[in-house]
Coordinates of C-alpha atoms in Angstrom, one line a residue:
Chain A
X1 CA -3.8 21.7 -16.9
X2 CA -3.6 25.6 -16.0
X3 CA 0.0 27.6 -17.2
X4 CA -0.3 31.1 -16.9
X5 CA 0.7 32.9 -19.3
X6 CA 2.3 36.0 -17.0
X7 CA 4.1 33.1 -15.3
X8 CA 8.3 31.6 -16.0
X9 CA 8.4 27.8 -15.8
X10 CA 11.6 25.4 -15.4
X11 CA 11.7 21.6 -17.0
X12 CA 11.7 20.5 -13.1
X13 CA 7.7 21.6 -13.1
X14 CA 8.5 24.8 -10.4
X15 CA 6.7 28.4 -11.7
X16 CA 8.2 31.7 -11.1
X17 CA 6.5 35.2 -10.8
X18 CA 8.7 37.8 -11.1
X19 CA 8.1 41.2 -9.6
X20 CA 11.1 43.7 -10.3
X21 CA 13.8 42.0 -8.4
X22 CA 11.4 39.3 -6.3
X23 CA 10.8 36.0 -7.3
X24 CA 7.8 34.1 -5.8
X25 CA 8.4 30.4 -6.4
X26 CA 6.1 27.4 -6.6
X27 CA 5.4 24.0 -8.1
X28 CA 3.3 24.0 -11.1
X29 CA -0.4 22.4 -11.6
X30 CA 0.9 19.8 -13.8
X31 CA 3.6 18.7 -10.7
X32 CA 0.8 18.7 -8.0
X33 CA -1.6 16.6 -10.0
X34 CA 1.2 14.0 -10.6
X35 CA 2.4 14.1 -6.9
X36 CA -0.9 13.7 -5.7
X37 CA -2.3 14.6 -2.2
X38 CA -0.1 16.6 -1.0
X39 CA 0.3 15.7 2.7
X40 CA 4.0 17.2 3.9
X41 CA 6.0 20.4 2.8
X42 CA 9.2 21.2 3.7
X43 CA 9.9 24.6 2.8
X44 CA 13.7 26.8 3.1
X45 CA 14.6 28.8 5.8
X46 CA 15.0 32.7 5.5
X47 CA 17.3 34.1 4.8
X48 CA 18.4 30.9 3.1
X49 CA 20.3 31.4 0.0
X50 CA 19.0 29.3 -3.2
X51 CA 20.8 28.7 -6.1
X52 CA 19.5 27.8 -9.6
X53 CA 18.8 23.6 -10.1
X54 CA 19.9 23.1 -6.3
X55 CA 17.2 21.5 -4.1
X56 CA 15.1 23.9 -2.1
X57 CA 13.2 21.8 -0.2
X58 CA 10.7 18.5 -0.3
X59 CA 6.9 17.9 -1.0
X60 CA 5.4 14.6 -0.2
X61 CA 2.4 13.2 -0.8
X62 CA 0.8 10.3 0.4
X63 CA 2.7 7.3 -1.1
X64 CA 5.8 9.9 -2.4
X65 CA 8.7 12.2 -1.7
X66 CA 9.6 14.8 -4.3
X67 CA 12.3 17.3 -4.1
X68 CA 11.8 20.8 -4.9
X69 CA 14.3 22.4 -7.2
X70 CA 14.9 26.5 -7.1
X71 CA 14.6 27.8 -10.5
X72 CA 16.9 30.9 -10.0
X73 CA 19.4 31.7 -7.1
X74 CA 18.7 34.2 -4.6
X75 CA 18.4 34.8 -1.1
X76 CA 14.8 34.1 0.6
X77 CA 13.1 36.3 2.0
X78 CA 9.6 35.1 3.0
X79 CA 8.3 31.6 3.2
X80 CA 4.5 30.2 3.1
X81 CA 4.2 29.4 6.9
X82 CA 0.6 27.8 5.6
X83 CA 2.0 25.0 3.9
X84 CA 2.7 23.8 7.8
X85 CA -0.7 23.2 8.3
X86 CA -2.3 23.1 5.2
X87 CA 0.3 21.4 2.7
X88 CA -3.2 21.0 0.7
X89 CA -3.0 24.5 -0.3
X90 CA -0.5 23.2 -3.0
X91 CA -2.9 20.9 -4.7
X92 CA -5.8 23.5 -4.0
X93 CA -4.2 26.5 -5.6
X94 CA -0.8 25.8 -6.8
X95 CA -0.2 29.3 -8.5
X96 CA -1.6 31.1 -5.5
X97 CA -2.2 30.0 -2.1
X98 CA 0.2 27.3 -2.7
X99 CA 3.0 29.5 -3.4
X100 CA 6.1 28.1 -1.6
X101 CA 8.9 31.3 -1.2
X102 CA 9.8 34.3 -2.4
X103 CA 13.7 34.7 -3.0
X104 CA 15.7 38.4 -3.8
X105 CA 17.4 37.2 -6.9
X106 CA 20.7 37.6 -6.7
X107 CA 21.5 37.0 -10.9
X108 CA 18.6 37.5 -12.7
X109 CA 19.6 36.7 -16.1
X110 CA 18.6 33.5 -15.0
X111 CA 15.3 34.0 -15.6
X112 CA 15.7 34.0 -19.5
X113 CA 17.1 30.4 -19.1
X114 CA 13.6 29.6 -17.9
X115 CA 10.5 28.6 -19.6
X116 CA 7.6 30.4 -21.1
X117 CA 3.9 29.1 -21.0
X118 CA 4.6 27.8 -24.4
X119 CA 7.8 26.1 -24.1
X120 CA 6.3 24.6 -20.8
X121 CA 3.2 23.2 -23.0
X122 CA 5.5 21.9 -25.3
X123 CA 7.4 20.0 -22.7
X124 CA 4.4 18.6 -20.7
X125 CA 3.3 17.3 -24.5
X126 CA 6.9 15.2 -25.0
X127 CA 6.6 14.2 -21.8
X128 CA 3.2 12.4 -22.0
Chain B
X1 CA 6.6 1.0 -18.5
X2 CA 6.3 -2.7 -18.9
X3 CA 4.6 -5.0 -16.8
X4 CA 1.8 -7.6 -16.9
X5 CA -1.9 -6.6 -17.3
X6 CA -4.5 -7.7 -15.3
X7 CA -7.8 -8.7 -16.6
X8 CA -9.4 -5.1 -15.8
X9 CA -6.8 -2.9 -16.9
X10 CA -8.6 -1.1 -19.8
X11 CA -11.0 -0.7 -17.0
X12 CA -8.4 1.3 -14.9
X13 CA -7.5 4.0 -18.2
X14 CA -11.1 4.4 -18.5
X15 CA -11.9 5.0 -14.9
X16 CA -8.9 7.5 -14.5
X17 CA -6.4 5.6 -12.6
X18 CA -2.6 6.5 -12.6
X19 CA -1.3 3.3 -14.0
X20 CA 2.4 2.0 -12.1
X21 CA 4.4 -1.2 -11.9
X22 CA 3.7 -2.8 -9.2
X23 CA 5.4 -6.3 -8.3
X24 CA 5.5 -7.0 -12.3
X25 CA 2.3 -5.9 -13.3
X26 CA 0.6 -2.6 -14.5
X27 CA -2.0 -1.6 -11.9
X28 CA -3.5 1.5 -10.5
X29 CA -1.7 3.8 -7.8
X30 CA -4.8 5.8 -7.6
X31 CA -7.8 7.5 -9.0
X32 CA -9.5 10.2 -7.6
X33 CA -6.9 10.4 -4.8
X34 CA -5.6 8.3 -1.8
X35 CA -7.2 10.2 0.8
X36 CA -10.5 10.4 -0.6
X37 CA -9.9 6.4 -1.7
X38 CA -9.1 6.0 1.6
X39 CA -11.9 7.3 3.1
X40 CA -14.7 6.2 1.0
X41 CA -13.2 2.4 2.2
X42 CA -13.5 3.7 5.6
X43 CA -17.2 5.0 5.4
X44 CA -18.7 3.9 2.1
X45 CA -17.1 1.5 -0.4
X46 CA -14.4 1.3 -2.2
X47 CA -13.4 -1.3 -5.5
X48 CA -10.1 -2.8 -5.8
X49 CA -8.8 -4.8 -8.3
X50 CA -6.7 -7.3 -6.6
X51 CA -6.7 -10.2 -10.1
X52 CA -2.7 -10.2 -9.5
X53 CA -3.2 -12.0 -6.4
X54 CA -1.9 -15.9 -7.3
X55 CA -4.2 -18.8 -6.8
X56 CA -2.8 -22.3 -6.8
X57 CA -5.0 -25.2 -5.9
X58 CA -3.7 -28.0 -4.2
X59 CA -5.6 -31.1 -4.5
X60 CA -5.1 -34.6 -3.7
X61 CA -5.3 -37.5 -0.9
X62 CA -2.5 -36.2 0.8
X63 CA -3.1 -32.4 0.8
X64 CA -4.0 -31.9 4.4
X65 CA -0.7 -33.1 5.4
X66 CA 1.0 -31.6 2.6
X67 CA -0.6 -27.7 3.9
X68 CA 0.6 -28.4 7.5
X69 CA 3.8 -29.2 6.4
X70 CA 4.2 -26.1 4.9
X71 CA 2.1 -23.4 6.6
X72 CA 3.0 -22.3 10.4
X73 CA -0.9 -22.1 11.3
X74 CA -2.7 -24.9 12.2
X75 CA -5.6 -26.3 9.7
X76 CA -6.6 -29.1 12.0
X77 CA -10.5 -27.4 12.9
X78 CA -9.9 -25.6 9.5
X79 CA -13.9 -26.5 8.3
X80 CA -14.6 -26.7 4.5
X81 CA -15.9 -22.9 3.3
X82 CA -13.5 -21.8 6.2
X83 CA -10.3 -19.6 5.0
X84 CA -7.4 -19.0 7.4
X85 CA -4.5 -16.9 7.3
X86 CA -1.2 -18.2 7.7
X87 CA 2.7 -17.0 7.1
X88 CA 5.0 -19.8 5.2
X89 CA 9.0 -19.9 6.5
X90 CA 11.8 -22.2 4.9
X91 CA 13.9 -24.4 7.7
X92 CA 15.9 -21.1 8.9
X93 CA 12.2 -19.6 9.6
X94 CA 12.6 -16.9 7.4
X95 CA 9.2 -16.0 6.1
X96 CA 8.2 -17.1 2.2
X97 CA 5.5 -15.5 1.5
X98 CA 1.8 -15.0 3.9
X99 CA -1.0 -16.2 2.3
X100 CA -4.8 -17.2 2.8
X101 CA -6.4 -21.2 2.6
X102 CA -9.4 -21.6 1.6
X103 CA -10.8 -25.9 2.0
X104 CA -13.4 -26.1 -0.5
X105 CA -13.0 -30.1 0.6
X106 CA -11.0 -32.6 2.0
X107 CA -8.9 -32.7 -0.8
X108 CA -9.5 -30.0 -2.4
X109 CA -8.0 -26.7 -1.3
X110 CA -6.8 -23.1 -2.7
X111 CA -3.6 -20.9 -1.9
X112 CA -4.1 -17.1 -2.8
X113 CA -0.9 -15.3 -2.2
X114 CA 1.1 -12.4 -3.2
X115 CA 1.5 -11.4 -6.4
X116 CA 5.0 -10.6 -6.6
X117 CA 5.6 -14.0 -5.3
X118 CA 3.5 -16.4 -7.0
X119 CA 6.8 -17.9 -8.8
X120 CA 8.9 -17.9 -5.7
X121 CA 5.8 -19.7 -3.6
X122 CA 5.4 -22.2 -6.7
X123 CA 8.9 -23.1 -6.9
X124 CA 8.7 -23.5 -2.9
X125 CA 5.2 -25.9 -2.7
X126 CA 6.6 -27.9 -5.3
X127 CA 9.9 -28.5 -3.7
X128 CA 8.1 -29.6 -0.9
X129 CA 5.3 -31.9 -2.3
X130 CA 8.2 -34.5 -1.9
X131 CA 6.3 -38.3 -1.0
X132 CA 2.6 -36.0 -0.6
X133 CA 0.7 -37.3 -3.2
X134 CA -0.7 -33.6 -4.3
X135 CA -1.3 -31.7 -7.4
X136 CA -0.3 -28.3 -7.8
X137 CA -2.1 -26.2 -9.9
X138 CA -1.7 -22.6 -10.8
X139 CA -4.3 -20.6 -12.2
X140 CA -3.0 -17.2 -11.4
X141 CA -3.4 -16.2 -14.7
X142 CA -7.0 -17.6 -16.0
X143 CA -8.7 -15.7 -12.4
X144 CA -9.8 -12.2 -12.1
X145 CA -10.4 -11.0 -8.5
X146 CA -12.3 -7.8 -7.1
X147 CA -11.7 -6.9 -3.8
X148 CA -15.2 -4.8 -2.7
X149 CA -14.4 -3.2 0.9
X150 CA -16.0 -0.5 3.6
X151 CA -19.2 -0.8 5.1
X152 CA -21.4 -0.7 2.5
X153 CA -20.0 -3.7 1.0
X154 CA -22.6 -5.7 2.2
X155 CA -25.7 -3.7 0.9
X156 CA -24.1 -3.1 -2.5
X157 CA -23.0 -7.2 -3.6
X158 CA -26.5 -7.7 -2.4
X159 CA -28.0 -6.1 -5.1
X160 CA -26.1 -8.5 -8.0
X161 CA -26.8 -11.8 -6.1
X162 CA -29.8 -13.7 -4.3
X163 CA -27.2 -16.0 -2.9
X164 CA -27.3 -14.6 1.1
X165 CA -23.7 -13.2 0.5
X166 CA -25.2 -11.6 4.3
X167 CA -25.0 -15.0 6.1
X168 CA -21.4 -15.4 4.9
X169 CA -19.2 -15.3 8.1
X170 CA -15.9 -13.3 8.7
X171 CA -13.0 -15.6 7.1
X172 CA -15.9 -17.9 5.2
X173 CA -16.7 -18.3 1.9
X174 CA -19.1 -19.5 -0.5
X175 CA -18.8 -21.2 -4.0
X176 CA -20.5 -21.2 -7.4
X177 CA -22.3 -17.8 -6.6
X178 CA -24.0 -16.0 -9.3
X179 CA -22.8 -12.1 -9.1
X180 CA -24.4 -10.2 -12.0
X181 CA -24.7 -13.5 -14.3
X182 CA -21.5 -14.5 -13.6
X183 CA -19.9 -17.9 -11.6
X184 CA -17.6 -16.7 -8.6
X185 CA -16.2 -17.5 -5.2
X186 CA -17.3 -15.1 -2.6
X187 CA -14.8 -14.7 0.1
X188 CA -15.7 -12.5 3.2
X189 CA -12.2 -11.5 3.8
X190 CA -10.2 -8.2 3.0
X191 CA -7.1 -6.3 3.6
X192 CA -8.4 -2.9 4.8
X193 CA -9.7 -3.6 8.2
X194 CA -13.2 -2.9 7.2
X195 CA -16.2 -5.6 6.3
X196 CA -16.2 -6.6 2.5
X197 CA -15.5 -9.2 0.2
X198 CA -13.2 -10.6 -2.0
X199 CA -14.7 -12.2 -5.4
X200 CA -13.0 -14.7 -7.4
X201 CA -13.9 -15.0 -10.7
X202 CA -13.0 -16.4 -14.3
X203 CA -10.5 -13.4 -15.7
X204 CA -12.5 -12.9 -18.7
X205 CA -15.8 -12.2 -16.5
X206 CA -14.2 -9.4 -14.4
X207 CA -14.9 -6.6 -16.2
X208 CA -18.6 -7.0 -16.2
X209 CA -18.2 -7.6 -12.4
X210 CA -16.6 -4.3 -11.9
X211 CA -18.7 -2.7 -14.5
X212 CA -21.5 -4.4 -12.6
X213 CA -20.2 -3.6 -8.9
X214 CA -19.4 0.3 -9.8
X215 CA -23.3 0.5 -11.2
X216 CA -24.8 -0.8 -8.1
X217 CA -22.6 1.1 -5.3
X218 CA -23.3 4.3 -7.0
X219 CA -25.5 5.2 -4.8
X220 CA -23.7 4.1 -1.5
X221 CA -20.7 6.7 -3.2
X222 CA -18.3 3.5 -4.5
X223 CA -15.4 4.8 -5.6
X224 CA -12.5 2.6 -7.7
X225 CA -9.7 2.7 -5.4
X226 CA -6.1 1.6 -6.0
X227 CA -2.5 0.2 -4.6
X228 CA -1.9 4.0 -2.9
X229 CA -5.0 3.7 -0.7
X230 CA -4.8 -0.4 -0.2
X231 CA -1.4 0.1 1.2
X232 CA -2.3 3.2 3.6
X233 CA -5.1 1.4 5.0
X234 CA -3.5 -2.0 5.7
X235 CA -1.2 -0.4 7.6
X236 CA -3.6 1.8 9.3
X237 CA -4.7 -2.0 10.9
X238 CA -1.0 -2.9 11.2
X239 CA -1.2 -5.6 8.4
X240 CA 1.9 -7.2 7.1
X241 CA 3.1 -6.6 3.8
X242 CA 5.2 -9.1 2.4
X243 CA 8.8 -7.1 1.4
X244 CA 8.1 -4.8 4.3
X245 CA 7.2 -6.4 7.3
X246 CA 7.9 -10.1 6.2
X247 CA 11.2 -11.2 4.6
X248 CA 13.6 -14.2 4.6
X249 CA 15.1 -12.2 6.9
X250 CA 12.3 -11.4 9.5
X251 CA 10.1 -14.4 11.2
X252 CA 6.5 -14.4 11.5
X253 CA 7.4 -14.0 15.2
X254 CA 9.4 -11.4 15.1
X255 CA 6.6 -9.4 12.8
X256 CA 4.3 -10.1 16.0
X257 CA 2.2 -13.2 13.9
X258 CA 3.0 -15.5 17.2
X259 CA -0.9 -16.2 17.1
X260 CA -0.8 -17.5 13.3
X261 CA 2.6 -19.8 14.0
X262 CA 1.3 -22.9 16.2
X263 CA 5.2 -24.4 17.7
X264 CA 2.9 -27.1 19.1
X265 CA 1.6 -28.9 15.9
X266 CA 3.0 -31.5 13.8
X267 CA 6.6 -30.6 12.6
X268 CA 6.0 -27.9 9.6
X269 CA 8.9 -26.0 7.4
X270 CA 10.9 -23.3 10.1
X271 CA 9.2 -25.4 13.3
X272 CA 12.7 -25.9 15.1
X273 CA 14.3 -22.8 13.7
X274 CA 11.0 -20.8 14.8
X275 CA 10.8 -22.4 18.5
X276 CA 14.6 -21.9 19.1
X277 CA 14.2 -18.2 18.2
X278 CA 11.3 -17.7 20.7
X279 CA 13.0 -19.7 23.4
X280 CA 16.8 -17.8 22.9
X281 CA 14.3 -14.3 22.4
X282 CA 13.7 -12.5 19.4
X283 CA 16.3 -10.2 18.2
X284 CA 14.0 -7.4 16.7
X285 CA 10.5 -6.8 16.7
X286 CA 8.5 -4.9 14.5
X287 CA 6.7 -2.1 16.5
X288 CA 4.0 0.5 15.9
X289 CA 5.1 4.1 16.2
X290 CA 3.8 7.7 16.1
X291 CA 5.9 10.5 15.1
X292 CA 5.7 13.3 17.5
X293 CA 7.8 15.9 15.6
X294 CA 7.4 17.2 12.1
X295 CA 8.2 14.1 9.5
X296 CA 7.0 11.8 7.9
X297 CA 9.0 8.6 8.6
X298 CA 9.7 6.5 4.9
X299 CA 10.3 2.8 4.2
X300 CA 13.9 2.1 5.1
X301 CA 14.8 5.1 6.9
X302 CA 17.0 4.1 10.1
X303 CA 15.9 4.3 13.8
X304 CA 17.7 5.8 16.4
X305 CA 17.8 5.4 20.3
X306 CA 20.5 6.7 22.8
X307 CA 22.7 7.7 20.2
X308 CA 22.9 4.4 17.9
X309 CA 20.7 2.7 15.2
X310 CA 18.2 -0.1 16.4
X311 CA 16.6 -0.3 13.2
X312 CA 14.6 1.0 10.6
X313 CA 11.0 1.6 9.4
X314 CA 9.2 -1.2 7.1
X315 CA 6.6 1.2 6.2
X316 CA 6.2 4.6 6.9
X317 CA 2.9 7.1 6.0
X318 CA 0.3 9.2 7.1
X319 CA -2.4 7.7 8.7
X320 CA -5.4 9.3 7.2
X321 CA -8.1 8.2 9.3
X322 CA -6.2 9.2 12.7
X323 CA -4.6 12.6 11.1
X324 CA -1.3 11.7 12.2
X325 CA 1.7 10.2 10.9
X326 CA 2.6 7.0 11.6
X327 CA 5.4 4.1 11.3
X328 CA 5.6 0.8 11.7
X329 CA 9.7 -0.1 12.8
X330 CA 11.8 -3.1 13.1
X331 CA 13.9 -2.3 16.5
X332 CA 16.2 -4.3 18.8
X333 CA 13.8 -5.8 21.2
X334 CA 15.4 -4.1 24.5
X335 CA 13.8 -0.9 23.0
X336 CA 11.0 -2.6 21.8
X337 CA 8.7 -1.4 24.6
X338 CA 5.3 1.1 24.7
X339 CA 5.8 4.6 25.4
X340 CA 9.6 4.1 24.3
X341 CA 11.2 7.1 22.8
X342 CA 12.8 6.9 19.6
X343 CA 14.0 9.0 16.9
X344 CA 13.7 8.6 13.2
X345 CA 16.5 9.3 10.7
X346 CA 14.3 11.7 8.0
X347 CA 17.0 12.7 5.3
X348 CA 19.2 13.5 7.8
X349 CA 17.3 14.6 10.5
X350 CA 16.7 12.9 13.9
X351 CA 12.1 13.4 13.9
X352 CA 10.7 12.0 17.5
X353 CA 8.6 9.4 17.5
X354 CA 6.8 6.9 19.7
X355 CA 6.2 3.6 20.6
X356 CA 3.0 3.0 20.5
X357 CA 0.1 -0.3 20.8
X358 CA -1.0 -1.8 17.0
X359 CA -2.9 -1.3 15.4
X360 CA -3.6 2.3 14.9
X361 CA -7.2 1.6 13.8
X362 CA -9.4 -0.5 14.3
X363 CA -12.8 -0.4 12.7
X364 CA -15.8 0.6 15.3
X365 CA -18.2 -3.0 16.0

């Protein structure tokens, strides 16, 4: 199971990259490989504004719905318009092609309520 | 999680499957993947294990009458090594259960049917043994069965068994066949729309049948395939599944199983109910549909028409093998027409769909 080390995590299995006040947002390896094929995404809107544990949007794979949870609040400002027609991307690349949106945060001392590599490891451990 | 273990479960941890509880019992939702399950069904092979199926045996001199009493098809030219597919109703014609016969003789015959049901069906048959003179037996939990499906089916069972497994016709069976050393029932019969077989076996020989079965398809490309993949491609051929498209509350006829509910035979459990709901018209009807917009359209998610609710989906998934998403629905029968527009209710959101003919796929001849 891939976590990057450079990456933030939250205990809902979504990965965050930050990059000065951007924050590109996606579901974790781990989440993908328990979802399964992925088969549907519904991503936010622009200009949508996310806030932290809220719902952002939904992946669903074959047999399942999931919801996706934003990890930090923020407006977005770009959204993977691949994921329309290749919702496989996610289970293909989830820390890179499969990226979902990128939000301007709008409180980013948020991001030190998230999850390092380690504490994620730790957590996908207690949960097995 | 809790739940019963079938005979091959240590087989599923070792092969990889994601274990879930399914109708009671601890089985695999997948392995590799649905879609590539799904495929390999379509154009190789895929092995399911399917030992949570229940099989009662009903024997006796009075079994005949006893089985058309409570099934809605008609067993009359049923011939023995014949099976035949039939729904069961109570009085009110609300459906029981669906389940396969299979006559091994005159008075000897076998039920399989659903797992989650095999309780509910036994309590049922033995309410209604009444002045039959029939024994019931269950022996759901002494037989192991493997469900071997897609078109290499054929050339792979081959392989374990000189018995000509080849000869066996669609909805025939044979009994007392040696496959890989071991005593089973071959059954050519399955629930994916493609050729293959079902085995029935003692449960403590299944795991050397799927040992067996996965050694000899390797070549064709077997792969194990689970629940995720048996349900997607069932419904890719418009199959019932009890719970979904069968329930106390919806008739064999309105599921669209008119051709396995004969009103003209001798009276049988739901007869009256049954022919008065045909004659006054059915209220709903399930119906195929394709969703046009963006959406994929869930179990239980309502239907809309003109502005109101007409019903709601009983199963709801990509079809794989067509590349589109598709529904089947349970609608009031004015709309229940082809080409009728309909919306469905996704989370909220009204997705278009269409009514279209079942079943989505059916295999190439």
């Amino acid at each position: 199971m891939k976590i990057p080390a450079e990456l933030k995590y939250s205990s809902d299995h979504e990965w965050v990259k930050v990059e000065g006040n951007k924050a590109t947002i996606g579901i974790t390896d781990f989440a993908q490989d328990q979802l399964g094929d992925v088969v549907f995404v519904e991503v936010p809107e622009v200009d949508a504004e996310l806030t932290a544990t809220e719902g952002l949007g939904t992946i669903e794979s074959v047999k399942a719905v999931s919801d996706v949870y934003s990890p930090v609040s923020g407006k977005v400002i770009e959204v993977n318009e691949q994921l329309e027609d290749a919702p496989q991307l996610i289970n293909e690349d989830a820390y890179g092609k499969g990226w979902i949106c990128v939000v301007e945060l709008s409180n980013p001392a948020e991001i030190n309520d998230l999850l390092n590599a380690e504490a994620y490891e730790k957590l996908l451990l207690e949960e097995a | 999680m809790e739940g019963k273990k079938t005979p091959l479960y240590e087989k599923h941890v070792e092969y990889g499957g994601r274990i879930v509880e399914f109708g009671g019992w601890l089985l695999p939702v997948q392995y590799s993947g649905v879609l590539a399950e799904h495929k390999a069904v379509r154009t190789r092979a895929g092995l399911f294990d399917v030992s949570h199926m229940g099989e009662i045996w009903a024997e006796g001199k009075d079994v005949f009458a006893f089985l058309q009493n409570l099934v809605t098809n008609d067993l009359t030219d049923l011939k023995v090594g014949q099976t035949r597919y039939s729904p069961i109703c109570y009085k009110d014609g609300g459906t029981v259960d669906d389940l396969l016969v299979y006559k091994f003789g005159e008075d000897r015959y076998l039920i399989v049917v659903n797992a989650a049901n095999i309780e509910k069906d036994w309590e049922w048959m033995q309410e209604n043994v009444g002045v039959f003179q029939v024994t019931l037996t269950n022996k759901s939990n002494v037989t192991g069965q493997l469900a071997l499906q897609g078109p290499k089916a054929l050339e792979i069972l081959q392989k374990l068994t000189t018995a000509p497994v080849g000869d066996i016709g669609y909805y025939h069976f044979l009994e007392d066949v040696l496959v890989a050393g071991k005593v089973t029932i071959v059954s050519r019969t399955g629930y994916t729309g493609e050729d293959g077989f079902e085995i029935y076996c003692q449960a403590q020989d299944a795991p050397v049948l799927w040992e067996a079965i996965m050694a000899a398809g390797k070549e064709e490309g077997i792969l194990p395939t689970g629940l995720g993949c048996r349900d997607t491609l069932r419904f890719e051929c418009c199959m019932p599944l009890y719970g979904h498209e069968l329930s106390p509350q919806i008739t064999p006829l309105m599921a669209g199983l008119g051709m396995f509910v004969k009103l003209d035979k001798e009276d049988f459990n739901g007869r009256d109910a049954l022919k008065e709901q045909k004659a006054s018209g059915l209220p709903q009807r399930v119906m195929g549909a394709e969703i046009t917009g963006r959406g994929i359209a869930r179990a239980g998610f309502p239907v809309q028409c003109e502005g109101k609710v007409i019903g709601h989906v009983t199963t709801g998934s990509p079809a794989p093998t067509l590349g589109k998403n598709m529904a089947l629905v349970l609608i009031d029968t004015a709309y229940a027409t082809i080409g009728k527009e309909i919306f469905i209710d996704v989370r909220g959101k009204a997705i278009p769909a269409v009514i279209v003919k079942k079943p989505f796929y059916k295999r190439p001849q």
